[in-house]
GROMACS .gro file of C-alpha atoms in nm:
model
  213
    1UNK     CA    1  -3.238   2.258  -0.943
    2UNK     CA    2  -3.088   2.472  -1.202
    3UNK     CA    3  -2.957   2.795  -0.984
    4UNK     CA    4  -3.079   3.058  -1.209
    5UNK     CA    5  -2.938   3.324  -1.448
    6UNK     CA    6  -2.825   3.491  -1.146
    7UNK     CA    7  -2.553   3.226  -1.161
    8UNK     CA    8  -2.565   3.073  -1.499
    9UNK     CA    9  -2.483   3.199  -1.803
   10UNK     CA   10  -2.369   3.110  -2.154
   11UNK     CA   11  -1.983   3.093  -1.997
   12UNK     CA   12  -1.878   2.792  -1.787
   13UNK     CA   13  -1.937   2.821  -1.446
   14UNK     CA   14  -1.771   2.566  -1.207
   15UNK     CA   15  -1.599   2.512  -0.917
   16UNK     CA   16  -1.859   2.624  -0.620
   17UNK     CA   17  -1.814   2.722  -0.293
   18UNK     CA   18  -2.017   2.843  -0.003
   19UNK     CA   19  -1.951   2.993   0.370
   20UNK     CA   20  -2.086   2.773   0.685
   21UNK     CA   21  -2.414   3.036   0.679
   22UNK     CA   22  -2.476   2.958   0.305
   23UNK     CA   23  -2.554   3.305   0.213
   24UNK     CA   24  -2.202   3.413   0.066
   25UNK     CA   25  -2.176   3.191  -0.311
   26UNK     CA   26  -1.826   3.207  -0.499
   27UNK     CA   27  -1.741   3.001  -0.808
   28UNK     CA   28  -1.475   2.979  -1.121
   29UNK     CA   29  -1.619   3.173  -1.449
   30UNK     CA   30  -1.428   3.117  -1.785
   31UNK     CA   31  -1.472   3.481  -1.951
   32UNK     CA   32  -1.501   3.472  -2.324
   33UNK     CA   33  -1.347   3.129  -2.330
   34UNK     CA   34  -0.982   3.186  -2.185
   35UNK     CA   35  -0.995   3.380  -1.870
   36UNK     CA   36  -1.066   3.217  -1.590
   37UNK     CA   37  -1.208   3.455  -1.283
   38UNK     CA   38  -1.410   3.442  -0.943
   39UNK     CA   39  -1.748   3.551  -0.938
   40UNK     CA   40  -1.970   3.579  -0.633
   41UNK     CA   41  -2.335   3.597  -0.527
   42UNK     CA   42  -2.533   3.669  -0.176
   43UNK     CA   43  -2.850   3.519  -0.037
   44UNK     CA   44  -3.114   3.813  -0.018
   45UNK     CA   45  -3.457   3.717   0.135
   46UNK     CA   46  -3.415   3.306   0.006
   47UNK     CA   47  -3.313   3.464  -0.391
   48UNK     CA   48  -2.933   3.473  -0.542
   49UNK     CA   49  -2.831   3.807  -0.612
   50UNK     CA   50  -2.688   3.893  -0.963
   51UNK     CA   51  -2.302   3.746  -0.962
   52UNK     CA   52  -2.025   3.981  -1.051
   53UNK     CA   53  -1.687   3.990  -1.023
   54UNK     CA   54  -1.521   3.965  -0.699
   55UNK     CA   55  -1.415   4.291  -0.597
   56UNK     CA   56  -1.064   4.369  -0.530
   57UNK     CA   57  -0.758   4.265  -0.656
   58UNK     CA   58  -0.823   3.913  -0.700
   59UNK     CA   59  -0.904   3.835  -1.053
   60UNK     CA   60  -0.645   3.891  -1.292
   61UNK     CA   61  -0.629   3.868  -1.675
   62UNK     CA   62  -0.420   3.523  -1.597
   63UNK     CA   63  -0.617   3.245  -1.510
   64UNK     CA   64  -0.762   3.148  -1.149
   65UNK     CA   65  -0.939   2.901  -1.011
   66UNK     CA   66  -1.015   2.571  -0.839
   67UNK     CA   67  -1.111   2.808  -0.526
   68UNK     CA   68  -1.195   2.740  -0.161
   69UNK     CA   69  -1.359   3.009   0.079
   70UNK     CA   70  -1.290   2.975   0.438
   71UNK     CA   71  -1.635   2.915   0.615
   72UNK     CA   72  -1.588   3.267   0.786
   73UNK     CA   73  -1.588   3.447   0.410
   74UNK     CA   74  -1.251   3.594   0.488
   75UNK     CA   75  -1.000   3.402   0.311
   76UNK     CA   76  -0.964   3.267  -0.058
   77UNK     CA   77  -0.724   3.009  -0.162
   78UNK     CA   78  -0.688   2.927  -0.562
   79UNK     CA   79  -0.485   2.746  -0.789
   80UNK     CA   80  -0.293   3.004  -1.004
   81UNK     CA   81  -0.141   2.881  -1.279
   82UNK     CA   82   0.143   3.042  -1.480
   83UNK     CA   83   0.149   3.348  -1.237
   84UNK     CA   84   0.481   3.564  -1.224
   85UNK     CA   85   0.623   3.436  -0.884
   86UNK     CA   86   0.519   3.071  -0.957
   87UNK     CA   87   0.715   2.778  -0.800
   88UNK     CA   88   0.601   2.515  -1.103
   89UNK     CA   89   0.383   2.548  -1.340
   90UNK     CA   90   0.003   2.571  -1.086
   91UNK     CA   91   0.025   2.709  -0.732
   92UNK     CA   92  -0.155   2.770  -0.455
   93UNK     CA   93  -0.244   3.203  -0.351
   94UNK     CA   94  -0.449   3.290  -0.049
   95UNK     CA   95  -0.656   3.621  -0.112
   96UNK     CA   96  -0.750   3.822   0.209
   97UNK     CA   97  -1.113   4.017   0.223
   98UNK     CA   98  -1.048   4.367   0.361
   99UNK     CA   99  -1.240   4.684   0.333
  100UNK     CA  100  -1.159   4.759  -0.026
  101UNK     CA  101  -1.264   4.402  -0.150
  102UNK     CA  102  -0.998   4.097  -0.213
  103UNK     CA  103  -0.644   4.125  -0.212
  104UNK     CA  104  -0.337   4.111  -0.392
  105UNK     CA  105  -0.324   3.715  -0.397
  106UNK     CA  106   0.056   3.590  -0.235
  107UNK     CA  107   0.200   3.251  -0.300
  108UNK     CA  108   0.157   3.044  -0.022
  109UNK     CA  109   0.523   2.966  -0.058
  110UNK     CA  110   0.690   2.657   0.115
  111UNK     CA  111   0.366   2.445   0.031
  112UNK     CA  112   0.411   2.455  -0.316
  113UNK     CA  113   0.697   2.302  -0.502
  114UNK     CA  114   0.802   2.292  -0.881
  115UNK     CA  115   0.525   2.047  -0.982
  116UNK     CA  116   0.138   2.151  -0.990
  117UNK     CA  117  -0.035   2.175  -0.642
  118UNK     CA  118  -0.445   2.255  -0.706
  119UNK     CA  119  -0.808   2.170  -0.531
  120UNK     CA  120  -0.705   2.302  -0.190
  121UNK     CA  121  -0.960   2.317   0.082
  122UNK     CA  122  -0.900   2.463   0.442
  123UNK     CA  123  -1.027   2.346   0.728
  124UNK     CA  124  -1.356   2.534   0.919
  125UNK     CA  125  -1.076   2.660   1.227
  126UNK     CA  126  -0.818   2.738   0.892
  127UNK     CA  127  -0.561   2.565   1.037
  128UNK     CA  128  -0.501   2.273   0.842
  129UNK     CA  129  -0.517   2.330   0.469
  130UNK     CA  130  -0.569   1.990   0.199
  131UNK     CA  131  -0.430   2.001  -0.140
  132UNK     CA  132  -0.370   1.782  -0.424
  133UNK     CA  133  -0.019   1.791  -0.523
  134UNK     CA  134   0.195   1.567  -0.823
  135UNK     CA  135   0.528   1.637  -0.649
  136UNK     CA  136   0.800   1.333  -0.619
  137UNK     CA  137   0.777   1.115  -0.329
  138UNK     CA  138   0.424   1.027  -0.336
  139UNK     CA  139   0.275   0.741  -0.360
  140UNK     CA  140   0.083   0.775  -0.706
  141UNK     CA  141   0.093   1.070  -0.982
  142UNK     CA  142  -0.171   1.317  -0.769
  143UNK     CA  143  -0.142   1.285  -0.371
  144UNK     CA  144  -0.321   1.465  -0.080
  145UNK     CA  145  -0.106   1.656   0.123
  146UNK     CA  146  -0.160   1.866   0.410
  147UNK     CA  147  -0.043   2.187   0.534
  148UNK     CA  148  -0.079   2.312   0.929
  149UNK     CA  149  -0.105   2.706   1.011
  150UNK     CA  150   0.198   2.742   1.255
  151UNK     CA  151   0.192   2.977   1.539
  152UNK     CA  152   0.400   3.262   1.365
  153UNK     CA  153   0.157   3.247   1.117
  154UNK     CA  154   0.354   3.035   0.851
  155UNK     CA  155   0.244   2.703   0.682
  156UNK     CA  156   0.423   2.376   0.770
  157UNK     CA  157   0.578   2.189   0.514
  158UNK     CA  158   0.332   1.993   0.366
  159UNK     CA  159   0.295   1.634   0.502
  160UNK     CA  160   0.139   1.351   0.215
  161UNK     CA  161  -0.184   1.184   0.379
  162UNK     CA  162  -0.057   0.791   0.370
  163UNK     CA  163  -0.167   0.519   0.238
  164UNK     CA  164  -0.495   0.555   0.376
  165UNK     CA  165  -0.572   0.820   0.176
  166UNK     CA  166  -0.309   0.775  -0.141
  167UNK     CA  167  -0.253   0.509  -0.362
  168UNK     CA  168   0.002   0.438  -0.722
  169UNK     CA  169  -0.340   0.604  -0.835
  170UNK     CA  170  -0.429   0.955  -0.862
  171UNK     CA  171  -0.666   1.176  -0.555
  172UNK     CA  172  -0.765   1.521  -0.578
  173UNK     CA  173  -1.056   1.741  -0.514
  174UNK     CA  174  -0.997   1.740  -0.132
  175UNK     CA  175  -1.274   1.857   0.065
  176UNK     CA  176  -1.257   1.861   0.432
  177UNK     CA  177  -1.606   1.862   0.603
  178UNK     CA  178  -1.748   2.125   0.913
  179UNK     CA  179  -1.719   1.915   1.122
  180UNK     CA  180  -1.283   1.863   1.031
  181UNK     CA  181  -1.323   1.492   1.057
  182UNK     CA  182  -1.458   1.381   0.775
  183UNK     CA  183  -1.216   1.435   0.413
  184UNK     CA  184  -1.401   1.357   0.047
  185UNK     CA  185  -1.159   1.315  -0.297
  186UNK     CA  186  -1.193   1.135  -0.580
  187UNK     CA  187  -0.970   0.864  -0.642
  188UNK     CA  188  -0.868   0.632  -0.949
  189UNK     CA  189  -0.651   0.414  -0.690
  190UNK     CA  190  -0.951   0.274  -0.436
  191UNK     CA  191  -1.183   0.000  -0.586
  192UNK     CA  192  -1.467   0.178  -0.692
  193UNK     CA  193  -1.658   0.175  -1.013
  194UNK     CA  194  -1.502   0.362  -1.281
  195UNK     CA  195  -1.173   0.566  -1.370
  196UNK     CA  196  -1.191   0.807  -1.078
  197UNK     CA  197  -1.450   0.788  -0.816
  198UNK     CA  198  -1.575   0.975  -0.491
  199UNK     CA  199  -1.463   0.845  -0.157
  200UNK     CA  200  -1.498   0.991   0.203
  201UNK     CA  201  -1.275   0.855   0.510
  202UNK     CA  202  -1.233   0.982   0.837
  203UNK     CA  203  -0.986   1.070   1.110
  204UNK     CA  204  -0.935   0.816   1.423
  205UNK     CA  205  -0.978   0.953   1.782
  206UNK     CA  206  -0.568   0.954   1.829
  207UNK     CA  207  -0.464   1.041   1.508
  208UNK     CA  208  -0.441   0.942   1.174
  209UNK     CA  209  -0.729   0.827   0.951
  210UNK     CA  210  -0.950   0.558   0.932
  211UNK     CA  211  -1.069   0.354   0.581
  212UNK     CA  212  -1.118   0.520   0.294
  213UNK     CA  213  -1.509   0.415   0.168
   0.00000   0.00000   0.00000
Protein backbone atom coordinates (compact mmCIF):
# COMPACT_ATOMS: atom_id res chain seq x y z
CA UNK A 1 0.00 0.00 0.00
CA UNK A 2 1.11 3.34 -1.05
CA UNK A 3 1.38 5.35 2.53
CA UNK A 4 -0.29 8.44 1.48
CA UNK A 5 0.58 12.12 0.82
CA UNK A 6 1.00 12.35 4.41
CA UNK A 7 4.31 10.66 3.63
CA UNK A 8 4.85 10.91 -0.04
CA UNK A 9 5.56 13.59 -2.00
CA UNK A 10 7.16 14.69 -5.25
CA UNK A 11 10.79 14.54 -3.23
CA UNK A 12 12.41 11.15 -2.52
CA UNK A 13 11.50 9.68 0.50
CA UNK A 14 13.56 6.68 1.78
CA UNK A 15 15.14 5.17 4.42
CA UNK A 16 12.11 4.24 7.03
CA UNK A 17 12.03 3.62 10.42
CA UNK A 18 9.54 2.92 13.12
CA UNK A 19 9.51 2.58 17.18
CA UNK A 20 8.52 -1.05 18.73
CA UNK A 21 4.70 0.62 19.22
CA UNK A 22 4.59 1.58 15.47
CA UNK A 23 3.02 4.86 16.04
CA UNK A 24 6.25 7.15 15.88
CA UNK A 25 7.37 7.07 11.65
CA UNK A 26 10.84 8.75 10.72
CA UNK A 27 12.43 8.60 7.26
CA UNK A 28 15.29 10.39 4.92
CA UNK A 29 13.67 13.34 2.62
CA UNK A 30 15.92 14.80 -0.22
CA UNK A 31 14.69 18.63 -0.16
CA UNK A 32 14.73 20.26 -3.53
CA UNK A 33 17.10 17.62 -4.80
CA UNK A 34 20.35 18.12 -2.60
CA UNK A 35 19.49 18.28 0.99
CA UNK A 36 19.00 15.42 2.61
CA UNK A 37 16.79 15.76 6.08
CA UNK A 38 14.60 13.66 8.63
CA UNK A 39 11.07 13.94 8.53
CA UNK A 40 8.62 12.31 10.91
CA UNK A 41 4.97 11.28 11.23
CA UNK A 42 2.60 9.87 14.26
CA UNK A 43 -0.18 7.32 14.23
CA UNK A 44 -3.49 9.26 15.19
CA UNK A 45 -6.67 7.07 15.48
CA UNK A 46 -5.12 4.21 12.61
CA UNK A 47 -4.23 7.64 10.01
CA UNK A 48 -0.47 9.15 9.44
CA UNK A 49 -0.28 12.55 10.48
CA UNK A 50 1.15 15.21 8.04
CA UNK A 51 5.24 14.68 8.13
CA UNK A 52 7.39 17.64 8.90
CA UNK A 53 10.60 18.23 9.82
CA UNK A 54 12.01 16.80 12.87
CA UNK A 55 12.12 19.33 15.39
CA UNK A 56 15.25 20.35 16.99
CA UNK A 57 18.56 20.63 16.00
CA UNK A 58 18.87 17.68 13.94
CA UNK A 59 18.56 18.52 10.35
CA UNK A 60 21.10 20.62 8.98
CA UNK A 61 21.62 22.26 5.54
CA UNK A 62 24.45 19.32 5.10
CA UNK A 63 23.19 16.14 4.27
CA UNK A 64 21.76 13.33 6.75
CA UNK A 65 20.58 10.21 6.54
CA UNK A 66 20.55 6.42 6.46
CA UNK A 67 18.77 6.81 10.07
CA UNK A 68 17.86 4.33 12.82
CA UNK A 69 15.40 5.21 15.81
CA UNK A 70 15.87 3.35 18.94
CA UNK A 71 12.56 1.35 19.59
CA UNK A 72 11.98 3.66 22.71
CA UNK A 73 11.81 6.99 20.21
CA UNK A 74 14.63 8.52 22.17
CA UNK A 75 17.68 8.18 20.24
CA UNK A 76 18.66 8.82 16.48
CA UNK A 77 21.71 7.55 14.88
CA UNK A 78 22.58 8.80 11.08
CA UNK A 79 25.17 8.70 8.66
CA UNK A 80 26.53 12.29 8.27
CA UNK A 81 28.52 12.82 5.60
CA UNK A 82 31.01 15.69 5.07
CA UNK A 83 30.10 17.19 8.57
CA UNK A 84 32.74 19.63 10.25
CA UNK A 85 34.16 17.19 12.94
CA UNK A 86 34.16 14.19 10.50
CA UNK A 87 36.66 11.30 10.96
CA UNK A 88 36.47 10.25 6.93
CA UNK A 89 34.48 11.24 4.58
CA UNK A 90 30.55 9.51 6.21
CA UNK A 91 30.14 9.08 9.96
CA UNK A 92 28.04 7.95 12.32
CA UNK A 93 25.99 11.02 14.98
CA UNK A 94 23.55 9.96 17.63
CA UNK A 95 20.77 12.71 18.14
CA UNK A 96 19.09 12.76 21.67
CA UNK A 97 15.09 13.68 21.96
CA UNK A 98 14.71 16.16 24.84
CA UNK A 99 12.07 18.66 25.62
CA UNK A 100 12.95 21.16 22.95
CA UNK A 101 12.94 18.47 20.09
CA UNK A 102 16.33 16.64 18.70
CA UNK A 103 19.67 17.55 19.50
CA UNK A 104 22.81 18.86 18.43
CA UNK A 105 23.94 15.49 16.67
CA UNK A 106 27.80 14.38 18.26
CA UNK A 107 30.10 12.04 16.46
CA UNK A 108 30.00 8.86 17.91
CA UNK A 109 33.75 9.06 17.94
CA UNK A 110 36.02 5.90 18.42
CA UNK A 111 33.50 3.85 16.14
CA UNK A 112 34.18 5.66 13.23
CA UNK A 113 37.47 5.76 11.46
CA UNK A 114 38.81 7.66 8.28
CA UNK A 115 36.84 5.50 5.79
CA UNK A 116 32.86 5.70 5.45
CA UNK A 117 30.85 3.94 8.29
CA UNK A 118 26.74 4.15 7.31
CA UNK A 119 23.33 1.91 7.79
CA UNK A 120 23.72 1.63 11.56
CA UNK A 121 21.00 -0.01 13.54
CA UNK A 122 20.93 -0.33 17.45
CA UNK A 123 19.79 -2.93 19.21
CA UNK A 124 15.99 -2.84 21.10
CA UNK A 125 18.12 -2.67 24.89
CA UNK A 126 20.67 0.07 22.77
CA UNK A 127 23.47 -1.61 23.76
CA UNK A 128 24.95 -3.10 20.88
CA UNK A 129 24.95 -0.88 17.83
CA UNK A 130 25.52 -2.64 13.86
CA UNK A 131 27.09 -0.67 11.19
CA UNK A 132 28.46 -1.11 7.85
CA UNK A 133 31.89 0.10 7.67
CA UNK A 134 34.76 -0.01 4.47
CA UNK A 135 37.65 0.40 6.92
CA UNK A 136 41.03 -1.84 6.36
CA UNK A 137 41.14 -5.13 7.90
CA UNK A 138 37.96 -6.52 6.80
CA UNK A 139 37.27 -9.16 5.04
CA UNK A 140 35.61 -7.60 1.80
CA UNK A 141 35.17 -3.73 0.69
CA UNK A 142 31.83 -3.11 3.15
CA UNK A 143 31.87 -5.21 6.56
CA UNK A 144 29.46 -5.37 9.57
CA UNK A 145 30.89 -4.28 12.59
CA UNK A 146 29.62 -3.92 15.94
CA UNK A 147 29.82 -1.52 18.66
CA UNK A 148 28.85 -2.37 22.61
CA UNK A 149 27.53 0.59 25.01
CA UNK A 150 30.17 0.32 27.89
CA UNK A 151 29.29 0.99 31.40
CA UNK A 152 30.70 4.67 31.51
CA UNK A 153 28.59 5.24 28.82
CA UNK A 154 31.24 5.04 25.91
CA UNK A 155 31.16 2.77 22.76
CA UNK A 156 33.65 -0.12 22.43
CA UNK A 157 35.82 -0.23 19.65
CA UNK A 158 34.06 -1.68 17.04
CA UNK A 159 34.52 -5.49 16.58
CA UNK A 160 33.96 -6.87 12.52
CA UNK A 161 31.15 -9.70 12.62
CA UNK A 162 33.38 -12.79 11.06
CA UNK A 163 33.11 -14.72 8.50
CA UNK A 164 29.75 -15.69 9.25
CA UNK A 165 28.49 -12.60 8.51
CA UNK A 166 31.39 -11.00 6.02
CA UNK A 167 32.78 -12.14 3.02
CA UNK A 168 35.71 -10.57 0.02
CA UNK A 169 32.07 -9.26 -0.88
CA UNK A 170 30.34 -6.28 0.26
CA UNK A 171 27.25 -6.27 3.48
CA UNK A 172 25.43 -3.38 4.60
CA UNK A 173 22.02 -2.34 5.60
CA UNK A 174 22.29 -4.03 9.06
CA UNK A 175 19.17 -4.48 10.78
CA UNK A 176 19.03 -6.15 14.05
CA UNK A 177 15.54 -7.61 14.90
CA UNK A 178 13.25 -7.07 18.52
CA UNK A 179 13.90 -9.81 19.49
CA UNK A 180 18.31 -9.00 19.27
CA UNK A 181 18.85 -12.40 17.80
CA UNK A 182 18.06 -12.28 14.58
CA UNK A 183 20.53 -9.65 12.09
CA UNK A 184 19.24 -8.95 8.19
CA UNK A 185 21.94 -7.23 5.44
CA UNK A 186 22.30 -7.51 2.09
CA UNK A 187 25.19 -9.13 0.78
CA UNK A 188 27.00 -9.48 -2.75
CA UNK A 189 29.44 -12.17 -1.03
CA UNK A 190 26.71 -15.14 0.03
CA UNK A 191 25.29 -17.24 -2.93
CA UNK A 192 22.18 -15.75 -3.61
CA UNK A 193 20.60 -14.62 -6.81
CA UNK A 194 21.83 -11.45 -8.05
CA UNK A 195 24.55 -8.65 -7.32
CA UNK A 196 23.54 -7.98 -3.72
CA UNK A 197 20.88 -9.87 -1.98
CA UNK A 198 18.95 -10.03 1.46
CA UNK A 199 20.10 -12.51 4.03
CA UNK A 200 19.11 -13.02 7.77
CA UNK A 201 21.36 -15.21 10.28
CA UNK A 202 21.19 -15.58 13.79
CA UNK A 203 23.13 -15.65 17.04
CA UNK A 204 24.03 -19.21 18.77
CA UNK A 205 22.99 -19.80 22.44
CA UNK A 206 26.90 -19.24 23.63
CA UNK A 207 27.93 -16.78 21.39
CA UNK A 208 28.67 -16.01 18.07
CA UNK A 209 26.35 -16.50 15.06
CA UNK A 210 24.93 -19.14 13.29
CA UNK A 211 24.58 -19.48 9.09
CA UNK A 212 23.90 -16.79 7.20
CA UNK A 213 20.51 -17.83 4.90
Amino acid sequence: MNMGDSINSEASEYFPALTIDQDEFVFTRRVNSINEDFYGSRRQHGVWTKAKGLPGNINTDRNEGGQNISQDGQWLIFTGCNFPNVYGSCDLYISYFTPDGWSTPENLGRINSDSWESSPSISPDKRDLYFASSRPGGYGGVDIYVSHLLTNGRWSEPENLGPEVNTIGDEDCAFIHADNQTLYFTSSGHLGYGGSDLFMIRKKPKGGWDKAM
